[in-house]
């Protein structure tokens, strides 16, 4: 059994702060930090060495925009910016009583319910998610002042039962959580748009009285036989907190390589000439079509393409050309669906969701 006294914990934190900042906390700050610590006299921060099932709230936050940052900045500058973001997000998590489980490339997972479950674990996770988005908004203002590309955050919050404990060899033990509910919250985060917080139905049922959220949307998630019901968290009115969403797309767009047949519609009649192209990307409400010949801007067209991933042939999909750009010998036509059957719309959404879930 691993144990740690309160004094040992305080000293370890002092050393960490000194290493990061170059100075130790003064007596008043030490007293404040000690008051924030859970009782660690009898056990360390993760008292359950033997893995077992536990209920807890889970938050996964993913940073978006890192490729642009890495491509435009020297490595040292990019690393400093990323470190600044993770430090700020970590501070928010700790303030709401969350424990950072681990960092995953461009994201972090925060646990609420460690070392012991609290009645308000879900509520604290929701508040933490909102304030993380507010913190990222403030960081982006600093990035703008420093002429750095913006970074954005997508967040998923879920609550459920996980397998929690120390896994690994005795020489390198590590506390973590495993299970279907962990996989779900990771997938939820991948579906969130920039500046968005998505919450599961389990979270909504626990916090609907304190939080404002959108109507439920059904999302197909890899590995689950039935769609999951997710909501967008909008605000926590009682705390006067509002999610500062940074992106207002109506859906994700995913890269694709789908052969497509296109026919122009004139005076309500589909013309016989077929333009062959390739769908370059697709969302719930439109797509980007690459062709060798231009289509008239604002023209109405009929499309046909195969969605092999969901075993569906899309026919009689009508769309309008809303953007047109030439790149070399190719034409890029941005299209918005105007008429699409409910069945086809559902299959398009499923196709997009399958690709989002595998990124």
Tab-separated table of C-alpha atoms in Angstrom:
chain	number	residue	atom	x	y	z
A	1	UNK	CA	0.000	0.000	0.000
A	2	UNK	CA	1.411	3.372	-1.023
A	3	UNK	CA	1.023	6.041	1.649
A	4	UNK	CA	1.904	9.682	1.863
A	5	UNK	CA	1.719	12.111	4.760
A	6	UNK	CA	0.341	15.612	4.401
A	7	UNK	CA	3.780	17.123	5.066
A	8	UNK	CA	5.348	14.935	2.373
A	9	UNK	CA	2.654	15.998	-0.078
A	10	UNK	CA	3.144	19.680	0.727
A	11	UNK	CA	6.888	19.421	0.346
A	12	UNK	CA	6.517	17.643	-3.000
A	13	UNK	CA	4.221	20.398	-4.230
A	14	UNK	CA	6.636	23.062	-2.997
A	15	UNK	CA	9.452	21.417	-4.949
A	16	UNK	CA	7.287	21.245	-8.084
A	17	UNK	CA	6.330	24.925	-7.806
A	18	UNK	CA	9.937	25.946	-7.170
A	19	UNK	CA	11.118	23.965	-10.182
A	20	UNK	CA	8.498	25.583	-12.410
A	21	UNK	CA	8.707	29.167	-11.132
A	22	UNK	CA	12.113	29.452	-9.496
A	23	UNK	CA	10.738	30.329	-6.060
A	24	UNK	CA	8.908	28.640	-3.206
A	25	UNK	CA	5.557	29.740	-1.801
A	26	UNK	CA	5.562	32.053	1.194
A	27	UNK	CA	3.997	31.061	4.519
A	28	UNK	CA	0.554	32.474	3.707
A	29	UNK	CA	0.412	30.740	0.332
A	30	UNK	CA	1.583	27.489	1.922
A	31	UNK	CA	-1.261	27.675	4.428
A	32	UNK	CA	-3.777	28.247	1.610
A	33	UNK	CA	-2.417	25.308	-0.356
A	34	UNK	CA	-2.575	23.073	2.717
A	35	UNK	CA	-6.228	23.989	3.207
A	36	UNK	CA	-6.991	22.912	-0.355
A	37	UNK	CA	-5.384	19.501	-0.003
A	38	UNK	CA	-7.507	16.474	0.854
A	39	UNK	CA	-6.529	14.642	4.022
A	40	UNK	CA	-3.463	12.754	2.929
A	41	UNK	CA	-2.280	11.468	6.279
A	42	UNK	CA	-3.678	7.995	5.842
A	43	UNK	CA	-3.571	7.603	2.078
A	44	UNK	CA	-2.185	9.073	-1.084
A	45	UNK	CA	-4.285	10.865	-3.685
A	46	UNK	CA	-5.408	7.558	-5.208
A	47	UNK	CA	-6.088	5.290	-2.213
A	48	UNK	CA	-7.421	2.291	-4.120
A	49	UNK	CA	-4.364	0.423	-5.368
A	50	UNK	CA	-6.394	-2.634	-6.379
A	51	UNK	CA	-8.404	-1.919	-9.540
A	52	UNK	CA	-12.164	-1.887	-9.024
A	53	UNK	CA	-15.347	-0.340	-10.342
A	54	UNK	CA	-16.108	3.219	-9.297
A	55	UNK	CA	-18.569	5.858	-10.365
A	56	UNK	CA	-17.144	9.220	-11.362
A	57	UNK	CA	-17.505	12.152	-13.720
A	58	UNK	CA	-15.064	12.391	-16.625
A	59	UNK	CA	-13.966	15.409	-18.653
A	60	UNK	CA	-11.825	15.279	-21.781
A	61	UNK	CA	-10.612	18.542	-23.332
A	62	UNK	CA	-8.856	18.586	-26.695
A	63	UNK	CA	-6.891	21.491	-28.160
A	64	UNK	CA	-7.633	22.270	-31.821
A	65	UNK	CA	-5.359	24.195	-34.161
A	66	UNK	CA	-1.998	22.738	-33.163
A	67	UNK	CA	-0.920	21.937	-36.768
A	68	UNK	CA	-1.188	25.633	-37.713
A	69	UNK	CA	0.785	26.623	-34.614
A	70	UNK	CA	3.528	24.053	-35.229
A	71	UNK	CA	3.777	24.999	-38.907
A	72	UNK	CA	4.070	28.737	-38.257
A	73	UNK	CA	6.274	28.900	-35.165
A	74	UNK	CA	9.732	27.657	-34.129
A	75	UNK	CA	9.600	24.524	-32.002
A	76	UNK	CA	10.591	26.332	-28.813
A	77	UNK	CA	7.861	28.957	-29.248
A	78	UNK	CA	5.214	26.371	-30.094
A	79	UNK	CA	6.118	24.254	-27.077
A	80	UNK	CA	5.915	27.300	-24.811
A	81	UNK	CA	2.421	28.126	-26.094
A	82	UNK	CA	1.189	24.552	-25.689
A	83	UNK	CA	2.652	24.394	-22.194
A	84	UNK	CA	0.917	27.664	-21.310
A	85	UNK	CA	-2.430	26.264	-22.463
A	86	UNK	CA	-2.122	22.992	-20.566
A	87	UNK	CA	-0.965	24.780	-17.420
A	88	UNK	CA	-3.969	27.102	-17.523
A	89	UNK	CA	-6.405	24.253	-18.143
A	90	UNK	CA	-4.805	22.281	-15.324
A	91	UNK	CA	-5.253	25.204	-12.944
A	92	UNK	CA	-8.968	25.339	-13.778
A	93	UNK	CA	-9.323	21.593	-13.256
A	94	UNK	CA	-7.645	21.701	-9.839
A	95	UNK	CA	-9.762	24.657	-8.739
A	96	UNK	CA	-12.898	22.593	-9.292
A	97	UNK	CA	-11.499	19.580	-7.460
A	98	UNK	CA	-10.593	17.599	-10.553
A	99	UNK	CA	-7.623	15.255	-10.807
A	100	UNK	CA	-5.720	15.215	-14.087
A	101	UNK	CA	-5.508	11.578	-15.114
A	102	UNK	CA	-3.170	12.021	-18.049
A	103	UNK	CA	-2.324	14.064	-21.116
A	104	UNK	CA	-2.989	12.493	-24.526
A	105	UNK	CA	-1.101	14.252	-27.345
A	106	UNK	CA	-3.330	17.309	-27.732
A	107	UNK	CA	-5.838	16.612	-24.949
A	108	UNK	CA	-6.170	15.923	-21.241
A	109	UNK	CA	-8.556	13.837	-19.126
A	110	UNK	CA	-9.809	15.095	-15.771
A	111	UNK	CA	-11.452	12.874	-13.143
A	112	UNK	CA	-14.046	14.025	-10.621
A	113	UNK	CA	-14.507	11.466	-7.870
A	114	UNK	CA	-10.886	10.899	-6.870
A	115	UNK	CA	-9.763	10.254	-4.186
A	116	UNK	CA	-13.373	10.009	-2.993
A	117	UNK	CA	-16.702	10.517	-4.718
A	118	UNK	CA	-18.704	13.655	-3.918
A	119	UNK	CA	-22.364	14.335	-4.508
A	120	UNK	CA	-21.549	17.275	-6.764
A	121	UNK	CA	-18.896	15.591	-8.938
A	122	UNK	CA	-20.985	16.024	-12.099
A	123	UNK	CA	-21.833	19.649	-11.347
A	124	UNK	CA	-18.168	20.487	-10.726
A	125	UNK	CA	-17.187	18.801	-13.996
A	126	UNK	CA	-19.736	20.892	-15.888
A	127	UNK	CA	-18.547	24.138	-14.267
A	128	UNK	CA	-14.955	23.184	-15.001
A	129	UNK	CA	-15.771	22.625	-18.683
A	130	UNK	CA	-17.351	26.066	-19.030
A	131	UNK	CA	-14.469	27.798	-17.315
A	132	UNK	CA	-11.927	25.914	-19.419
A	133	UNK	CA	-13.557	27.374	-22.518
A	134	UNK	CA	-13.482	30.827	-20.935
A	135	UNK	CA	-9.790	30.365	-20.112
A	136	UNK	CA	-9.037	29.352	-23.700
A	137	UNK	CA	-10.848	32.453	-24.954
A	138	UNK	CA	-8.589	34.606	-22.763
A	139	UNK	CA	-5.502	32.727	-23.934
A	140	UNK	CA	-6.492	33.373	-27.539
A	141	UNK	CA	-6.603	37.086	-26.823
A	142	UNK	CA	-3.005	36.832	-25.629
A	143	UNK	CA	-2.129	34.820	-28.749
A	144	UNK	CA	-3.673	37.549	-30.912
A	145	UNK	CA	-1.567	40.187	-29.172
A	146	UNK	CA	1.531	38.055	-29.791
A	147	UNK	CA	0.545	37.421	-33.440
A	148	UNK	CA	0.171	33.717	-32.844
A	149	UNK	CA	-2.452	31.552	-34.573
A	150	UNK	CA	-5.506	30.875	-32.393
A	151	UNK	CA	-6.017	27.615	-30.536
A	152	UNK	CA	-9.430	26.264	-29.652
A	153	UNK	CA	-10.876	23.734	-27.251
A	154	UNK	CA	-13.427	20.966	-27.658
A	155	UNK	CA	-14.760	19.375	-24.461
A	156	UNK	CA	-16.783	16.265	-23.624
A	157	UNK	CA	-18.276	15.547	-20.176
A	158	UNK	CA	-19.745	12.195	-19.127
A	159	UNK	CA	-20.460	10.305	-15.938
A	160	UNK	CA	-20.526	6.568	-15.462
A	161	UNK	CA	-18.864	3.530	-13.977
A	162	UNK	CA	-15.196	2.921	-14.703
A	163	UNK	CA	-12.513	0.450	-13.707
A	164	UNK	CA	-10.151	2.552	-11.617
A	165	UNK	CA	-6.917	1.701	-9.875
A	166	UNK	CA	-3.192	1.233	-10.286
A	167	UNK	CA	-2.231	-0.679	-13.409
A	168	UNK	CA	1.237	-1.737	-14.483
A	169	UNK	CA	4.312	-3.395	-13.056
A	170	UNK	CA	5.304	-2.698	-9.422
A	171	UNK	CA	8.320	-0.730	-10.610
A	172	UNK	CA	6.113	1.608	-12.642
A	173	UNK	CA	2.567	1.673	-11.248
A	174	UNK	CA	0.115	4.183	-12.609
A	175	UNK	CA	-3.383	5.137	-11.550
A	176	UNK	CA	-5.856	5.416	-14.417
A	177	UNK	CA	-9.399	4.590	-15.457
A	178	UNK	CA	-10.593	2.143	-18.089
A	179	UNK	CA	-13.899	1.036	-19.558
A	180	UNK	CA	-16.686	1.808	-22.023
A	181	UNK	CA	-17.562	5.082	-20.314
A	182	UNK	CA	-13.966	6.265	-20.692
A	183	UNK	CA	-14.037	5.410	-24.394
A	184	UNK	CA	-17.346	7.259	-24.739
A	185	UNK	CA	-16.129	10.555	-23.276
A	186	UNK	CA	-12.994	10.444	-25.456
A	187	UNK	CA	-15.197	10.004	-28.538
A	188	UNK	CA	-17.523	12.769	-27.346
A	189	UNK	CA	-14.620	15.189	-27.233
A	190	UNK	CA	-13.751	14.358	-30.846
A	191	UNK	CA	-17.285	15.333	-31.895
A	192	UNK	CA	-17.170	18.731	-30.181
A	193	UNK	CA	-16.619	21.748	-32.389
A	194	UNK	CA	-14.248	24.580	-31.536
A	195	UNK	CA	-15.321	26.218	-28.301
A	196	UNK	CA	-18.088	23.661	-27.747
A	197	UNK	CA	-18.901	21.546	-24.678
A	198	UNK	CA	-20.832	18.333	-25.287
A	199	UNK	CA	-22.493	16.523	-22.381
A	200	UNK	CA	-23.957	13.035	-22.294
A	201	UNK	CA	-27.542	12.267	-21.366
A	202	UNK	CA	-26.289	10.895	-18.030
A	203	UNK	CA	-24.718	14.275	-17.245
A	204	UNK	CA	-27.787	16.200	-18.387
A	205	UNK	CA	-30.059	14.153	-16.131
A	206	UNK	CA	-27.865	15.135	-13.168
A	207	UNK	CA	-27.473	18.845	-13.920
A	208	UNK	CA	-30.486	19.952	-15.977
A	209	UNK	CA	-31.641	22.118	-13.072
A	210	UNK	CA	-28.461	24.219	-13.093
A	211	UNK	CA	-27.391	24.179	-16.737
A	212	UNK	CA	-28.845	25.293	-20.059
A	213	UNK	CA	-28.303	22.879	-22.926
A	214	UNK	CA	-29.473	22.325	-26.478
A	215	UNK	CA	-32.011	19.746	-27.599
A	216	UNK	CA	-30.545	16.222	-27.781
A	217	UNK	CA	-28.797	15.084	-30.942
A	218	UNK	CA	-28.255	11.456	-31.845
A	219	UNK	CA	-24.649	10.617	-32.666
A	220	UNK	CA	-23.324	7.316	-33.987
A	221	UNK	CA	-20.187	6.428	-32.059
A	222	UNK	CA	-17.751	3.716	-33.062
A	223	UNK	CA	-18.126	0.537	-31.019
A	224	UNK	CA	-21.715	1.241	-29.897
A	225	UNK	CA	-24.699	-0.477	-31.438
A	226	UNK	CA	-27.092	2.391	-30.703
A	227	UNK	CA	-26.659	6.149	-31.242
A	228	UNK	CA	-25.734	8.211	-28.182
A	229	UNK	CA	-27.810	11.201	-27.117
A	230	UNK	CA	-25.584	14.264	-26.682
A	231	UNK	CA	-26.378	17.892	-25.894
A	232	UNK	CA	-24.434	21.100	-26.292
A	233	UNK	CA	-23.892	22.861	-22.973
A	234	UNK	CA	-24.781	26.537	-23.405
A	235	UNK	CA	-24.562	28.162	-19.981
A	236	UNK	CA	-24.840	27.833	-16.198
A	237	UNK	CA	-27.254	30.707	-15.438
A	238	UNK	CA	-27.006	30.463	-11.645
A	239	UNK	CA	-23.249	31.182	-11.888
A	240	UNK	CA	-23.637	33.634	-14.771
A	241	UNK	CA	-21.314	31.495	-16.845
A	242	UNK	CA	-21.746	31.121	-20.606
A	243	UNK	CA	-19.774	28.931	-22.949
A	244	UNK	CA	-17.903	31.270	-25.342
A	245	UNK	CA	-18.319	29.065	-28.397
A	246	UNK	CA	-15.812	29.992	-31.103
A	247	UNK	CA	-17.261	28.171	-34.099
A	248	UNK	CA	-20.789	28.133	-35.465
A	249	UNK	CA	-20.670	25.453	-38.119
A	250	UNK	CA	-23.792	23.345	-38.137
A	251	UNK	CA	-21.789	20.135	-38.262
A	252	UNK	CA	-18.363	18.612	-38.626
A	253	UNK	CA	-16.836	18.348	-42.057
A	254	UNK	CA	-14.761	15.294	-42.866
A	255	UNK	CA	-12.326	14.606	-45.661
A	256	UNK	CA	-13.530	12.107	-48.242
A	257	UNK	CA	-12.697	10.742	-51.676
A	258	UNK	CA	-16.056	9.843	-53.176
A	259	UNK	CA	-16.762	9.655	-56.929
A	260	UNK	CA	-19.786	11.818	-57.697
A	261	UNK	CA	-22.041	12.436	-60.678
A	262	UNK	CA	-23.471	15.926	-61.067
A	263	UNK	CA	-26.178	17.256	-63.421
A	264	UNK	CA	-27.295	20.854	-63.647
A	265	UNK	CA	-30.973	21.700	-63.129
A	266	UNK	CA	-32.436	24.387	-65.398
A	267	UNK	CA	-36.035	25.600	-65.115
A	268	UNK	CA	-36.818	22.600	-62.926
A	269	UNK	CA	-35.515	20.098	-65.503
A	270	UNK	CA	-32.410	17.951	-64.973
A	271	UNK	CA	-30.105	18.390	-67.985
A	272	UNK	CA	-28.632	15.248	-69.577
A	273	UNK	CA	-24.995	16.385	-69.394
A	274	UNK	CA	-23.176	14.602	-66.549
A	275	UNK	CA	-20.228	16.241	-64.827
A	276	UNK	CA	-17.989	13.748	-63.053
A	277	UNK	CA	-16.191	14.833	-59.925
A	278	UNK	CA	-14.899	13.810	-56.529
A	279	UNK	CA	-16.357	14.761	-53.167
A	280	UNK	CA	-13.374	16.199	-51.267
A	281	UNK	CA	-15.132	16.800	-47.946
A	282	UNK	CA	-18.648	16.515	-46.557
A	283	UNK	CA	-20.809	17.728	-43.677
A	284	UNK	CA	-24.416	17.213	-42.667
A	285	UNK	CA	-25.641	20.004	-44.930
A	286	UNK	CA	-23.269	20.130	-47.864
A	287	UNK	CA	-20.050	19.091	-49.535
A	288	UNK	CA	-17.048	20.251	-51.532
A	289	UNK	CA	-16.964	18.848	-55.070
A	290	UNK	CA	-13.827	18.858	-57.252
A	291	UNK	CA	-14.459	18.768	-61.022
A	292	UNK	CA	-12.498	19.245	-64.227
A	293	UNK	CA	-15.070	21.694	-65.605
A	294	UNK	CA	-16.717	24.616	-63.822
A	295	UNK	CA	-20.288	24.649	-62.599
A	296	UNK	CA	-22.133	27.990	-62.675
A	297	UNK	CA	-22.084	29.815	-59.349
A	298	UNK	CA	-25.517	29.609	-57.649
A	299	UNK	CA	-26.597	26.862	-60.042
A	300	UNK	CA	-28.866	24.102	-58.747
A	301	UNK	CA	-27.560	20.583	-59.368
A	302	UNK	CA	-28.565	16.975	-58.789
A	303	UNK	CA	-25.919	14.748	-57.175
A	304	UNK	CA	-25.355	11.023	-56.933
A	305	UNK	CA	-22.646	9.326	-54.848
A	306	UNK	CA	-21.965	6.143	-52.899
A	307	UNK	CA	-21.569	6.120	-49.105
A	308	UNK	CA	-19.909	2.738	-48.920
A	309	UNK	CA	-19.088	3.033	-45.211
A	310	UNK	CA	-22.790	2.997	-44.388
A	311	UNK	CA	-23.825	0.822	-47.353
A	312	UNK	CA	-25.938	3.470	-49.059
A	313	UNK	CA	-26.291	4.940	-52.540
A	314	UNK	CA	-27.286	8.612	-52.418
A	315	UNK	CA	-29.412	9.627	-55.417
A	316	UNK	CA	-31.638	12.585	-56.162
A	317	UNK	CA	-29.741	14.827	-53.773
A	318	UNK	CA	-30.232	18.421	-54.862
A	319	UNK	CA	-27.777	21.167	-53.951
A	320	UNK	CA	-26.824	24.735	-54.806
A	321	UNK	CA	-23.332	25.922	-55.745
A	322	UNK	CA	-22.494	28.601	-53.173
A	323	UNK	CA	-18.730	28.960	-53.738
A	324	UNK	CA	-16.537	28.331	-56.758
A	325	UNK	CA	-12.753	28.498	-56.961
A	326	UNK	CA	-10.222	27.339	-59.524
A	327	UNK	CA	-7.040	25.576	-58.408
A	328	UNK	CA	-4.827	24.722	-61.364
A	329	UNK	CA	-6.930	22.731	-63.809
A	330	UNK	CA	-9.535	21.797	-61.174
A	331	UNK	CA	-12.640	23.576	-59.947
A	332	UNK	CA	-13.677	23.489	-56.291
A	333	UNK	CA	-17.426	23.881	-55.882
A	334	UNK	CA	-18.822	24.343	-52.386
A	335	UNK	CA	-22.395	23.077	-52.294
A	336	UNK	CA	-25.255	23.308	-49.833
A	337	UNK	CA	-27.976	20.662	-49.918
A	338	UNK	CA	-31.378	22.075	-50.859
A	339	UNK	CA	-33.485	18.921	-51.170
A	340	UNK	CA	-32.531	15.634	-49.551
A	341	UNK	CA	-34.740	12.809	-48.294
A	342	UNK	CA	-34.883	12.098	-44.544
A	343	UNK	CA	-33.326	8.664	-45.156
A	344	UNK	CA	-30.463	10.096	-47.191
A	345	UNK	CA	-29.883	12.898	-44.669
A	346	UNK	CA	-29.636	10.321	-41.872
A	347	UNK	CA	-27.130	8.286	-43.892
A	348	UNK	CA	-25.024	11.366	-44.639
A	349	UNK	CA	-24.936	12.190	-40.929
A	350	UNK	CA	-24.006	8.600	-40.091
A	351	UNK	CA	-21.220	8.670	-42.700
A	352	UNK	CA	-19.785	11.893	-41.243
A	353	UNK	CA	-20.031	10.590	-37.680
A	354	UNK	CA	-18.284	7.330	-38.542
A	355	UNK	CA	-15.336	9.258	-39.988
A	356	UNK	CA	-15.237	11.697	-37.049
A	357	UNK	CA	-15.164	8.762	-34.636
A	358	UNK	CA	-12.158	7.185	-36.349
A	359	UNK	CA	-9.960	10.317	-36.394
